[in-house]
């Protein structure tokens, strides 16, 4: 039975009333000098400082009541037990099974998902160790020096982000390249780099695609295979240079990959939740099986916390609730992700897919049009770079954009002074956003002859943020951080009543591209008259340009 619309819940209506007089952050901090202690939650090496959210005890209680009214705990238990939570595709969403410790059991129908995951994990680890140790050799006996991951979306963003984030653990003898775009420049530029540094003979291509039908990845896979052959790899030796990760083992085999070199996963792993599966193969090659186990272990520790902690101390649930407050009651339509850690530069892109593909929905699980907002627009850049680009709007723009600040205390750059400057900036930004500078304060520090400048120099404040602080960015804390966001997204999907595990919204564009593609061919017939005028005009312009250049 589907729940009644969330907007009918008494706690939702109470929150609407509370939002009319949302407390200011200045007042909240003035009222409670221990607010930091009261509003921090810590789990699996991740500390959440939620004190700079505009939430007082009444709002917090109403949010918790809302979570209870939406059965968040029961829905969480169902998710973790392997229930069919993806109702439109009739699938479980068991990414948590991928990080269960050896010896665990988790049945999906007649299959033990935990045992299946462990078997593949061992295969991935054994293969990765061969590559890392130079025992896996190319056709002419050279060890692998370049790994190219061909994938897009969840088959790219997770491994690319994690490999970069954990680069200090990475095998120095191997270089990693992540090619996602169907734009041939992406692959061509990568192959040019490799050609100048050992070439195809020392290159391993991983074709990573859950479906093994994705247009971009298959186009790149075909072009990479042609390059290998052109570069002298004998056809019967392609298996030394091409492996695959997919749920569609037969399609990978049909493409020409030896079955022994296809690393499978299952339909109960969503693309954007797949970095923990064999999709993590490039990461395992990079950091080794032991560090990858630590990455899974960190995620599992967060899973345990999510499963066991009471709502008020439950990090993912509390983070989800502050997001709901900001989105649905304070009217914030965006969320900025600001990692103050250069190696997390790709985290905003990863979280864009995780959040926007999961909860960027407008109908409920049973197909009713929703009467409330869902996922905010996510964007971000590493700090401090973002400060010198879009933070102006965050501080003084007309829209309020909450921010997730993410930082690690320990430094491993070896360059004195940098890390303190980084942390000082991170903390200062959330301080400035929260407390601002009143017009009076701006006037007081402005020379009387320049009083007209005071409005430009004042900051409204009351711009909410959370800070996620790690002691250090390690495989374990990164795993915990990503699992935290996964669970936050799930909790929000429960409250908003959307299916977090499908993505029908990407389909229409794919189908339409299939119709436009043949119209761009040199000998294509004239564009059909039913094509809209804009698309027809753009197609005609391309064809005119090409016929002039022929
Ligand atoms: O188009 C969206 C999407 O289906 C994502 O959900 C997915 O991560 C990506 O495409 C890639 O899909 P695949 O791994 O099947 O190639």
Coordinates of C-alpha atoms and ligand atoms in Angstrom, one line a residue:
X1 CA 0.0 0.0 0.0
X2 CA 1.4 3.4 -1.0
X3 CA 1.4 6.1 1.7
X4 CA -0.9 9.1 1.5
X5 CA 0.9 12.2 0.0
X6 CA 3.5 13.4 2.4
X7 CA 2.0 16.9 2.3
X8 CA -1.0 15.4 4.2
X9 CA 1.2 14.4 7.1
X10 CA 0.6 16.5 10.3
X11 CA 4.4 16.8 10.8
X12 CA 4.7 18.2 7.2
X13 CA 2.1 20.8 7.9
X14 CA 3.7 21.7 11.2
X15 CA 7.0 22.2 9.4
X16 CA 5.3 24.5 7.0
X17 CA 4.1 26.7 9.9
X18 CA 7.6 26.5 11.6
X19 CA 9.2 27.6 8.3
X20 CA 7.3 30.9 8.4
X21 CA 9.4 31.9 11.4
X22 CA 12.5 29.8 10.8
X23 CA 15.1 30.9 13.5
X24 CA 18.2 32.8 12.4
X25 CA 21.5 31.2 12.8
X26 CA 22.7 34.1 14.9
X27 CA 19.9 33.6 17.3
X28 CA 20.4 29.8 17.4
X29 CA 24.0 30.1 18.3
X30 CA 23.4 32.9 20.8
X31 CA 20.8 30.8 22.6
X32 CA 23.1 27.7 22.9
X33 CA 26.8 28.0 23.3
X34 CA 27.0 24.1 23.1
X35 CA 25.1 24.0 19.8
X36 CA 28.1 22.4 18.0
X37 CA 28.1 19.5 20.4
X38 CA 24.3 19.2 20.2
X39 CA 24.2 19.1 16.5
X40 CA 27.2 16.9 15.6
X41 CA 26.8 13.2 14.8
X42 CA 29.7 11.0 14.1
X43 CA 29.9 7.5 12.5
X44 CA 32.4 5.4 10.6
X45 CA 35.1 8.1 10.7
X46 CA 32.8 10.9 9.4
X47 CA 31.7 13.8 11.6
X48 CA 28.7 15.8 10.5
X49 CA 28.5 19.3 11.9
X50 CA 24.8 20.2 11.4
X51 CA 24.8 23.2 13.7
X52 CA 24.8 25.7 10.8
X53 CA 21.4 24.4 9.6
X54 CA 18.4 26.6 10.5
X55 CA 16.9 23.9 12.7
X56 CA 15.9 24.3 16.4
X57 CA 14.5 21.7 18.7
X58 CA 10.9 22.1 17.5
X59 CA 11.9 21.8 13.8
X60 CA 14.2 18.8 14.6
X61 CA 11.4 17.0 16.4
X62 CA 8.9 17.7 13.6
X63 CA 11.5 16.4 11.0
X64 CA 12.0 13.2 13.1
X65 CA 8.3 12.8 13.4
X66 CA 8.0 13.1 9.6
X67 CA 10.6 10.4 9.2
X68 CA 8.6 8.2 11.5
X69 CA 5.4 9.0 9.7
X70 CA 7.0 7.9 6.4
X71 CA 8.2 4.6 8.0
X72 CA 11.8 5.4 7.2
X73 CA 13.1 2.8 9.5
X74 CA 10.9 0.0 8.1
X75 CA 11.7 1.0 4.6
X76 CA 15.4 1.1 5.4
X77 CA 15.2 -2.5 6.8
X78 CA 13.4 -3.6 3.6
X79 CA 16.1 -2.0 1.5
X80 CA 18.9 -3.8 3.4
X81 CA 17.0 -7.1 3.4
X82 CA 16.8 -7.2 -0.4
X83 CA 13.1 -6.3 -0.8
X84 CA 11.9 -5.1 -4.3
X85 CA 12.4 -1.4 -3.6
X86 CA 12.8 -0.5 -7.3
X87 CA 9.1 -1.0 -8.1
X88 CA 9.1 0.1 -11.7
X89 CA 11.8 -2.4 -12.7
X90 CA 10.8 -5.0 -10.0
X91 CA 14.3 -5.2 -8.6
X92 CA 16.1 -5.1 -5.3
X93 CA 18.8 -2.5 -4.7
X94 CA 21.4 -4.4 -2.9
X95 CA 24.6 -2.4 -3.3
X96 CA 25.1 -2.9 0.5
X97 CA 25.5 -6.7 -0.2
X98 CA 28.6 -5.8 -2.2
X99 CA 30.4 -4.6 0.9
X100 CA 29.3 -7.3 3.4
X101 CA 32.2 -9.1 5.0
X102 CA 33.1 -12.6 3.9
X103 CA 30.9 -15.2 5.4
X104 CA 27.7 -13.1 5.3
X105 CA 24.5 -14.3 3.7
X106 CA 21.8 -12.2 1.9
X107 CA 19.2 -14.1 -0.1
X108 CA 17.6 -12.6 -3.1
X109 CA 15.1 -15.3 -4.2
X110 CA 17.1 -18.5 -4.3
X111 CA 20.5 -16.6 -4.8
X112 CA 22.8 -15.6 -2.0
X113 CA 23.8 -12.1 -3.1
X114 CA 26.6 -11.8 -0.5
X115 CA 28.2 -15.1 -1.7
X116 CA 27.9 -14.1 -5.4
X117 CA 29.4 -10.7 -4.6
X118 CA 32.3 -12.3 -2.8
X119 CA 33.1 -14.8 -5.6
X120 CA 33.4 -12.0 -8.1
X121 CA 35.3 -9.9 -5.6
X122 CA 37.9 -12.7 -5.4
X123 CA 38.1 -13.0 -9.2
X124 CA 38.5 -9.2 -9.6
X125 CA 41.2 -9.1 -6.9
X126 CA 43.2 -12.0 -8.4
X127 CA 43.1 -10.4 -11.9
X128 CA 44.0 -6.9 -10.5
X129 CA 47.0 -8.3 -8.6
X130 CA 48.3 -9.9 -11.8
X131 CA 48.1 -6.5 -13.6
X132 CA 49.6 -4.7 -10.6
X133 CA 52.5 -7.1 -10.3
X134 CA 53.2 -7.2 -14.0
X135 CA 52.2 -10.8 -14.4
X136 CA 49.4 -10.0 -16.8
X137 CA 51.2 -9.3 -20.0
X138 CA 50.3 -7.9 -23.4
X139 CA 50.5 -9.8 -26.6
X140 CA 54.3 -9.3 -26.9
X141 CA 55.1 -9.9 -23.2
X142 CA 55.1 -6.4 -21.9
X143 CA 53.5 -5.6 -18.6
X144 CA 50.5 -3.3 -18.5
X145 CA 51.3 0.4 -18.1
X146 CA 48.0 1.9 -19.2
X147 CA 44.5 1.0 -18.1
X148 CA 41.7 2.6 -20.1
X149 CA 38.2 2.4 -18.5
X150 CA 35.5 2.8 -21.2
X151 CA 32.2 3.5 -19.5
X152 CA 29.8 6.3 -18.8
X153 CA 27.5 7.4 -15.9
X154 CA 27.8 5.0 -13.1
X155 CA 30.3 2.9 -15.1
X156 CA 32.7 5.9 -15.1
X157 CA 32.0 8.5 -12.4
X158 CA 32.5 6.2 -9.4
X159 CA 35.8 4.5 -10.5
X160 CA 37.2 7.7 -11.9
X161 CA 36.4 9.7 -8.8
X162 CA 37.6 7.0 -6.3
X163 CA 40.8 6.4 -8.3
X164 CA 41.7 10.1 -8.1
X165 CA 40.6 10.4 -4.5
X166 CA 42.9 7.5 -3.5
X167 CA 45.8 8.3 -5.8
X168 CA 48.4 8.1 -3.0
X169 CA 47.5 4.4 -2.8
X170 CA 47.7 4.0 -6.5
X171 CA 50.3 1.7 -8.2
X172 CA 52.8 4.1 -9.7
X173 CA 53.7 1.8 -12.6
X174 CA 50.2 2.0 -14.1
X175 CA 48.4 5.1 -15.5
X176 CA 44.7 5.2 -15.5
X177 CA 42.5 6.8 -18.2
X178 CA 38.7 7.2 -18.0
X179 CA 37.0 7.7 -21.3
X180 CA 33.3 8.2 -21.2
X181 CA 32.2 10.6 -23.9
X182 CA 31.0 9.5 -27.3
X183 CA 32.9 12.6 -28.5
X184 CA 35.7 10.9 -30.4
X185 CA 38.1 13.6 -29.1
X186 CA 38.0 12.0 -25.6
X187 CA 39.2 8.6 -26.8
X188 CA 41.5 10.0 -29.6
X189 CA 43.3 12.3 -27.2
X190 CA 43.8 9.4 -24.7
X191 CA 45.1 7.1 -27.4
X192 CA 47.5 9.7 -28.6
X193 CA 48.9 10.0 -25.0
X194 CA 49.3 6.3 -24.8
X195 CA 50.9 6.0 -28.3
X196 CA 53.6 8.3 -27.1
X197 CA 54.2 6.2 -24.0
X198 CA 54.4 2.5 -24.9
X199 CA 51.3 2.2 -27.0
X200 CA 48.8 -0.6 -27.4
X201 CA 51.2 -3.4 -26.4
X202 CA 51.2 -2.3 -22.8
X203 CA 47.5 -1.2 -22.6
X204 CA 44.5 -2.9 -21.0
X205 CA 41.0 -1.8 -22.0
X206 CA 38.2 -2.3 -19.6
X207 CA 34.8 -2.1 -21.3
X208 CA 32.5 -1.2 -18.3
X209 CA 28.8 -1.2 -19.0
X210 CA 26.0 -2.7 -16.9
X211 CA 23.8 -3.2 -20.0
X212 CA 26.6 -3.6 -22.6
X213 CA 24.3 -1.6 -25.0
X214 CA 25.1 2.0 -24.1
X215 CA 25.8 3.9 -27.3
X216 CA 28.7 5.9 -26.0
X217 CA 30.5 3.0 -24.4
X218 CA 30.0 0.6 -27.3
X219 CA 31.2 3.2 -29.8
X220 CA 34.3 3.7 -27.7
X221 CA 34.8 0.0 -27.3
X222 CA 34.7 -0.6 -31.1
X223 CA 37.1 2.3 -31.7
X224 CA 39.5 1.0 -29.0
X225 CA 39.4 -2.5 -30.5
X226 CA 40.2 -1.1 -33.9
X227 CA 43.1 0.9 -32.5
X228 CA 44.5 -2.3 -30.8
X229 CA 44.3 -4.2 -34.0
X230 CA 45.8 -1.3 -36.1
X231 CA 48.6 -1.1 -33.5
X232 CA 49.7 -4.7 -34.1
X233 CA 47.8 -6.7 -31.5
X234 CA 46.9 -10.0 -33.2
X235 CA 43.2 -10.7 -33.3
X236 CA 43.6 -13.9 -31.4
X237 CA 45.5 -12.0 -28.7
X238 CA 42.9 -9.3 -28.1
X239 CA 42.0 -11.1 -24.9
X240 CA 45.3 -10.0 -23.4
X241 CA 44.1 -6.4 -23.9
X242 CA 40.4 -6.2 -23.5
X243 CA 38.3 -7.3 -20.5
X244 CA 34.7 -6.4 -19.6
X245 CA 32.5 -5.7 -16.6
X246 CA 28.8 -6.2 -17.2
X247 CA 25.6 -7.8 -16.1
X248 CA 25.2 -8.8 -19.8
X249 CA 27.9 -11.5 -20.1
X250 CA 26.6 -12.9 -23.4
X251 CA 26.8 -9.4 -25.0
X252 CA 30.4 -9.0 -23.8
X253 CA 31.2 -12.4 -25.2
X254 CA 29.6 -11.5 -28.5
X255 CA 31.8 -8.4 -28.6
X256 CA 34.8 -10.7 -28.4
X257 CA 35.8 -10.7 -24.8
X258 CA 36.8 -14.1 -23.4
X259 CA 34.2 -15.2 -20.8
X260 CA 37.0 -15.8 -18.4
X261 CA 37.7 -12.0 -18.6
X262 CA 34.2 -10.8 -18.1
X263 CA 33.6 -9.7 -14.5
X264 CA 29.9 -9.9 -13.9
X265 CA 27.5 -8.1 -11.6
X266 CA 23.7 -8.2 -11.2
X267 CA 20.6 -6.3 -12.0
X268 CA 20.2 -5.6 -8.2
X269 CA 23.2 -3.2 -8.5
X270 CA 22.1 0.2 -9.9
X271 CA 24.6 1.9 -12.2
X272 CA 25.2 4.8 -9.9
X273 CA 25.6 2.4 -6.9
X274 CA 28.0 0.1 -8.7
X275 CA 31.5 1.3 -7.7
X276 CA 31.5 -1.4 -5.0
X277 CA 31.0 -4.1 -7.6
X278 CA 33.3 -5.3 -10.4
X279 CA 32.8 -1.8 -11.8
X280 CA 35.5 -0.9 -9.3
X281 CA 38.0 -3.0 -11.2
X282 CA 40.2 -0.1 -12.2
X283 CA 40.2 1.0 -8.6
X284 CA 41.3 -2.4 -7.5
X285 CA 44.1 -2.4 -10.0
X286 CA 45.1 1.1 -8.8
X287 CA 45.0 0.6 -5.0
X288 CA 45.2 -3.2 -4.6
X289 CA 42.7 -5.6 -3.2
X290 CA 43.6 -4.9 0.4
X291 CA 42.9 -1.2 0.2
X292 CA 39.7 -1.9 -1.8
X293 CA 38.6 -4.1 1.0
X294 CA 39.2 -1.2 3.4
X295 CA 37.1 1.0 1.1
X296 CA 34.3 -1.6 1.2
X297 CA 34.8 -1.9 5.0
X298 CA 34.3 1.8 5.5
X299 CA 31.0 1.7 3.5
X300 CA 29.9 -1.4 5.5
X301 CA 30.6 0.4 8.8
X302 CA 28.3 3.2 7.6
X303 CA 25.7 0.6 6.5
X304 CA 25.7 -0.8 10.0
X305 CA 25.4 2.6 11.5
X306 CA 22.5 3.4 9.2
X307 CA 20.8 0.1 10.1
X308 CA 21.3 0.4 13.9
X309 CA 21.5 4.0 15.1
X310 CA 18.4 5.7 16.4
X311 CA 17.0 8.4 14.1
X312 CA 18.3 11.3 16.2
X313 CA 21.9 10.0 16.1
X314 CA 21.6 8.5 12.6
X315 CA 24.0 10.4 10.3
X316 CA 22.3 9.6 6.9
X317 CA 18.8 10.1 8.3
X318 CA 19.7 13.5 10.0
X319 CA 21.5 14.7 6.8
X320 CA 18.5 13.7 4.7
X321 CA 16.1 15.6 7.1
X322 CA 18.1 18.8 6.9
X323 CA 18.0 18.5 3.1
X324 CA 14.2 18.0 3.2
X325 CA 13.9 21.1 5.5
X326 CA 16.0 23.2 3.1
X327 CA 14.3 22.0 0.0
X328 CA 10.7 21.7 1.0
X329 CA 10.3 24.3 3.7
X330 CA 13.0 26.9 3.2
X331 CA 12.5 26.8 -0.6
X332 CA 16.1 26.1 -1.6
X333 CA 16.3 24.7 -5.1
X334 CA 20.0 23.8 -5.2
X335 CA 22.8 22.2 -3.2
X336 CA 26.4 23.0 -3.6
X337 CA 29.0 20.3 -2.9
X338 CA 32.3 21.9 -1.8
X339 CA 35.0 19.4 -1.2
X340 CA 38.0 21.1 0.4
X341 CA 40.2 18.4 -0.8
X342 CA 41.7 18.6 -4.3
X343 CA 41.6 14.8 -4.7
X344 CA 37.8 14.9 -4.3
X345 CA 37.5 17.1 -7.4
X346 CA 35.2 14.7 -9.1
X347 CA 33.0 14.1 -6.1
X348 CA 30.5 16.8 -7.1
X349 CA 30.0 15.1 -10.5
X350 CA 29.6 11.7 -8.9
X351 CA 27.0 13.1 -6.4
X352 CA 25.2 14.8 -9.3
X353 CA 24.5 11.4 -10.8
X354 CA 23.8 9.8 -7.4
X355 CA 21.3 12.4 -6.3
X356 CA 19.8 13.8 -9.4
X357 CA 19.4 10.5 -11.2
X358 CA 17.9 9.0 -8.0
X359 CA 15.5 11.6 -6.8
X360 CA 15.1 13.9 -9.8
X361 CA 11.5 12.7 -10.2
X362 CA 8.1 14.3 -10.5
X363 CA 5.8 11.4 -9.9
X364 CA 5.4 9.2 -6.9
X365 CA 6.2 5.5 -6.8
X366 CA 2.7 4.7 -7.9
X367 CA 2.8 7.3 -10.7
X368 CA 0.9 10.2 -9.1
X369 CA 2.0 13.8 -9.8
X370 CA 3.8 15.1 -6.7
X371 CA 2.7 18.3 -5.0
X372 CA 6.1 19.0 -3.5
X373 CA 9.7 19.5 -4.7
X374 CA 12.2 16.7 -4.9
X375 CA 15.9 16.7 -5.6
X376 CA 17.7 20.1 -5.7
X377 CA 20.1 20.9 -8.4
X378 CA 23.6 19.8 -7.3
X379 CA 26.8 21.5 -8.5
X380 CA 30.2 22.1 -7.0
X381 CA 33.9 22.6 -7.3
X382 CA 36.8 21.9 -4.9
X383 CA 37.5 24.6 -2.4
X384 CA 39.1 27.0 -2.5
X385 CA 38.6 27.2 -6.3
X386 CA 34.9 27.6 -6.0
X387 CA 35.3 30.6 -3.7
X388 CA 36.9 32.5 -6.6
X389 CA 34.1 31.6 -9.0
X390 CA 30.5 31.0 -7.8
X391 CA 30.7 31.7 -4.1
X392 CA 29.8 35.3 -4.7
X393 CA 26.2 34.2 -5.5
X394 CA 26.2 31.9 -2.4
X395 CA 27.1 34.8 -0.2
X396 CA 25.1 37.7 -1.7
X397 CA 22.9 36.3 -4.5
X398 CA 19.1 36.5 -4.3
X399 CA 18.8 32.7 -4.0
X400 CA 19.8 30.7 -0.9
X401 CA 21.9 27.7 -1.8
X402 CA 22.8 25.4 1.0
X403 CA 26.4 23.9 0.9
X404 CA 27.9 20.6 2.0
X405 CA 31.5 21.4 3.0
X406 CA 33.7 18.3 3.0
X407 CA 37.2 18.4 4.5
X408 CA 40.0 16.2 6.0
X409 CA 42.2 17.3 8.9
X410 CA 45.4 15.4 8.0
X411 CA 47.7 16.6 5.3
X412 CA 49.8 14.5 3.0
X413 CA 50.9 17.1 0.6
X414 CA 54.3 17.5 2.3
X415 CA 54.0 21.3 1.6
X416 CA 53.9 23.3 4.9
X417 CA 51.2 25.8 5.4
X418 CA 48.8 24.8 2.6
X419 CA 46.5 22.6 4.7
X420 CA 45.9 25.1 7.4
X421 CA 45.1 27.7 4.7
X422 CA 42.7 25.2 3.2
X423 CA 40.9 24.4 6.4
X424 CA 40.8 28.0 7.5
X425 CA 39.1 28.9 4.2
X426 CA 36.6 26.0 4.6
X427 CA 35.6 27.0 8.1
X428 CA 35.5 30.7 7.2
X429 CA 33.1 30.1 4.3
X430 CA 30.5 28.3 6.4
X431 CA 30.9 31.0 9.1
X432 CA 30.4 33.8 6.6
X433 CA 27.4 32.1 5.0
X434 CA 25.8 31.5 8.4
X435 CA 26.4 34.8 10.2
X436 CA 26.9 37.2 7.4
X437 CA 27.5 40.9 8.1
X438 CA 24.6 43.2 8.9
X439 CA 24.2 46.6 7.2
X440 CA 25.1 48.3 10.5
X441 CA 28.3 46.2 10.8
X442 CA 29.2 47.1 7.2
X443 CA 28.5 50.8 7.9
X444 CA 30.5 50.8 11.0
X445 CA 33.6 49.6 9.2
X446 CA 33.1 51.8 6.1
X447 CA 34.6 55.3 5.9
X448 CA 31.8 57.9 6.1
X449 CA 32.6 59.3 2.7
X450 CA 32.0 55.9 1.2
X451 CA 28.9 55.0 3.2
X452 CA 27.0 54.2 -0.1
X453 CA 29.2 51.1 -0.3
X454 CA 27.8 49.6 2.9
X455 CA 25.0 47.6 1.1
X456 CA 27.5 46.1 -1.2
X457 CA 29.7 45.1 1.7
X458 CA 26.9 43.5 3.8
X459 CA 26.0 39.8 3.8
X460 CA 22.6 38.6 4.7
X461 CA 23.8 35.4 6.5
X462 CA 21.4 32.6 7.4
X463 CA 22.6 30.6 4.5
X464 CA 22.7 27.0 5.7
X465 CA 25.5 24.5 5.4
X466 CA 26.7 21.2 6.8
X467 CA 30.4 20.3 7.3
X468 CA 31.5 16.8 6.9
X469 CA 34.9 16.4 8.6
X470 CA 37.2 13.4 8.3
X471 CA 40.4 12.9 10.2
X472 CA 42.0 11.8 6.9
X473 CA 40.8 10.8 3.4
X474 CA 41.5 7.1 3.4
X475 CA 39.9 4.1 1.6
X476 CA 37.8 3.5 4.7
X477 CA 36.6 7.0 5.2
X478 CA 35.9 7.6 1.5
X479 CA 33.8 4.4 1.5
X480 CA 31.9 5.6 4.6
X481 CA 31.4 9.1 3.0
X482 CA 29.9 7.6 -0.2
X483 CA 27.7 5.2 1.6
X484 CA 26.5 8.1 3.7
X485 CA 25.3 10.0 0.6
X486 CA 23.7 6.8 -0.8
X487 CA 21.7 6.3 2.3
X488 CA 20.8 10.0 2.6
X489 CA 19.4 9.8 -0.9
X490 CA 17.4 6.7 0.0
X491 CA 15.9 8.4 3.0
X492 CA 14.9 11.4 1.0
X493 CA 13.3 9.2 -1.6
X494 CA 11.2 7.5 1.0
X495 CA 10.0 10.9 2.3
X496 CA 9.4 12.2 -1.1
X497 CA 7.8 8.9 -2.2
X498 CA 9.9 8.5 -5.3
X499 CA 11.7 5.5 -6.7
X500 CA 15.4 6.2 -6.1
X501 CA 16.6 3.3 -8.3
X502 CA 15.1 3.9 -11.8
X503 CA 16.0 6.6 -14.4
X504 CA 13.3 6.7 -17.0
X505 CA 14.1 10.4 -17.6
X506 CA 17.3 9.5 -19.6
X507 CA 15.4 7.4 -22.2
X508 CA 13.6 9.9 -24.4
X509 CA 16.8 11.6 -25.5
X510 CA 18.5 8.3 -26.3
X511 CA 15.6 7.3 -28.6
X512 CA 15.5 10.7 -30.3
X513 CA 19.2 10.6 -30.9
X514 CA 18.8 7.3 -32.6
X515 CA 16.3 9.0 -35.0
X516 CA 18.5 12.0 -35.7
X517 CA 21.8 10.0 -36.3
X518 CA 20.9 8.6 -39.7
X519 CA 19.9 12.1 -40.9
X520 CA 23.5 13.3 -40.4
X521 CA 24.9 10.7 -42.8
X522 CA 26.3 12.2 -46.1
X523 CA 23.8 10.4 -48.3
X524 CA 20.8 10.8 -45.9
X525 CA 17.4 11.6 -47.4
X526 CA 16.1 15.1 -46.7
X527 CA 15.0 15.5 -43.1
X528 CA 11.4 14.2 -42.6
X529 CA 8.8 17.0 -42.6
X530 CA 7.4 16.0 -39.2
X531 CA 10.8 17.0 -37.6
X532 CA 10.4 20.2 -35.5
X533 CA 11.7 23.3 -37.2
X534 CA 14.6 23.8 -34.7
X535 CA 15.9 20.2 -35.1
X536 CA 15.4 20.3 -38.8
X537 CA 17.3 23.6 -39.1
X538 CA 20.2 22.3 -37.0
X539 CA 20.5 19.1 -39.1
X540 CA 20.3 21.1 -42.3
X541 CA 23.1 23.4 -41.1
X542 CA 25.3 20.4 -40.4
X543 CA 24.6 18.9 -43.8
X544 CA 25.2 22.2 -45.6
X545 CA 28.5 22.7 -43.9
X546 CA 29.6 19.2 -44.8
X547 CA 28.6 19.4 -48.4
X548 CA 30.6 22.6 -48.7
X549 CA 33.6 21.0 -47.2
X550 CA 33.4 17.8 -49.3
Ligands
LIG1 O1 21.8 6.8 -19.2 C1 21.8 6.6 -17.8 C2 22.5 5.3 -17.4 O2 21.6 4.3 -17.6 C3 23.0 5.4 -16.0 O3 22.1 5.1 -15.1 C4 24.1 4.4 -16.1 O4 25.0 4.5 -15.0 C5 24.8 4.8 -17.4 O5 23.7 5.1 -18.2 C6 25.6 3.7 -18.0 O6 24.9 2.6 -18.3 P1 25.7 1.2 -18.6 O7 26.6 0.9 -17.4 O8 24.6 0.2 -18.8 O9 26.5 1.4 -19.8

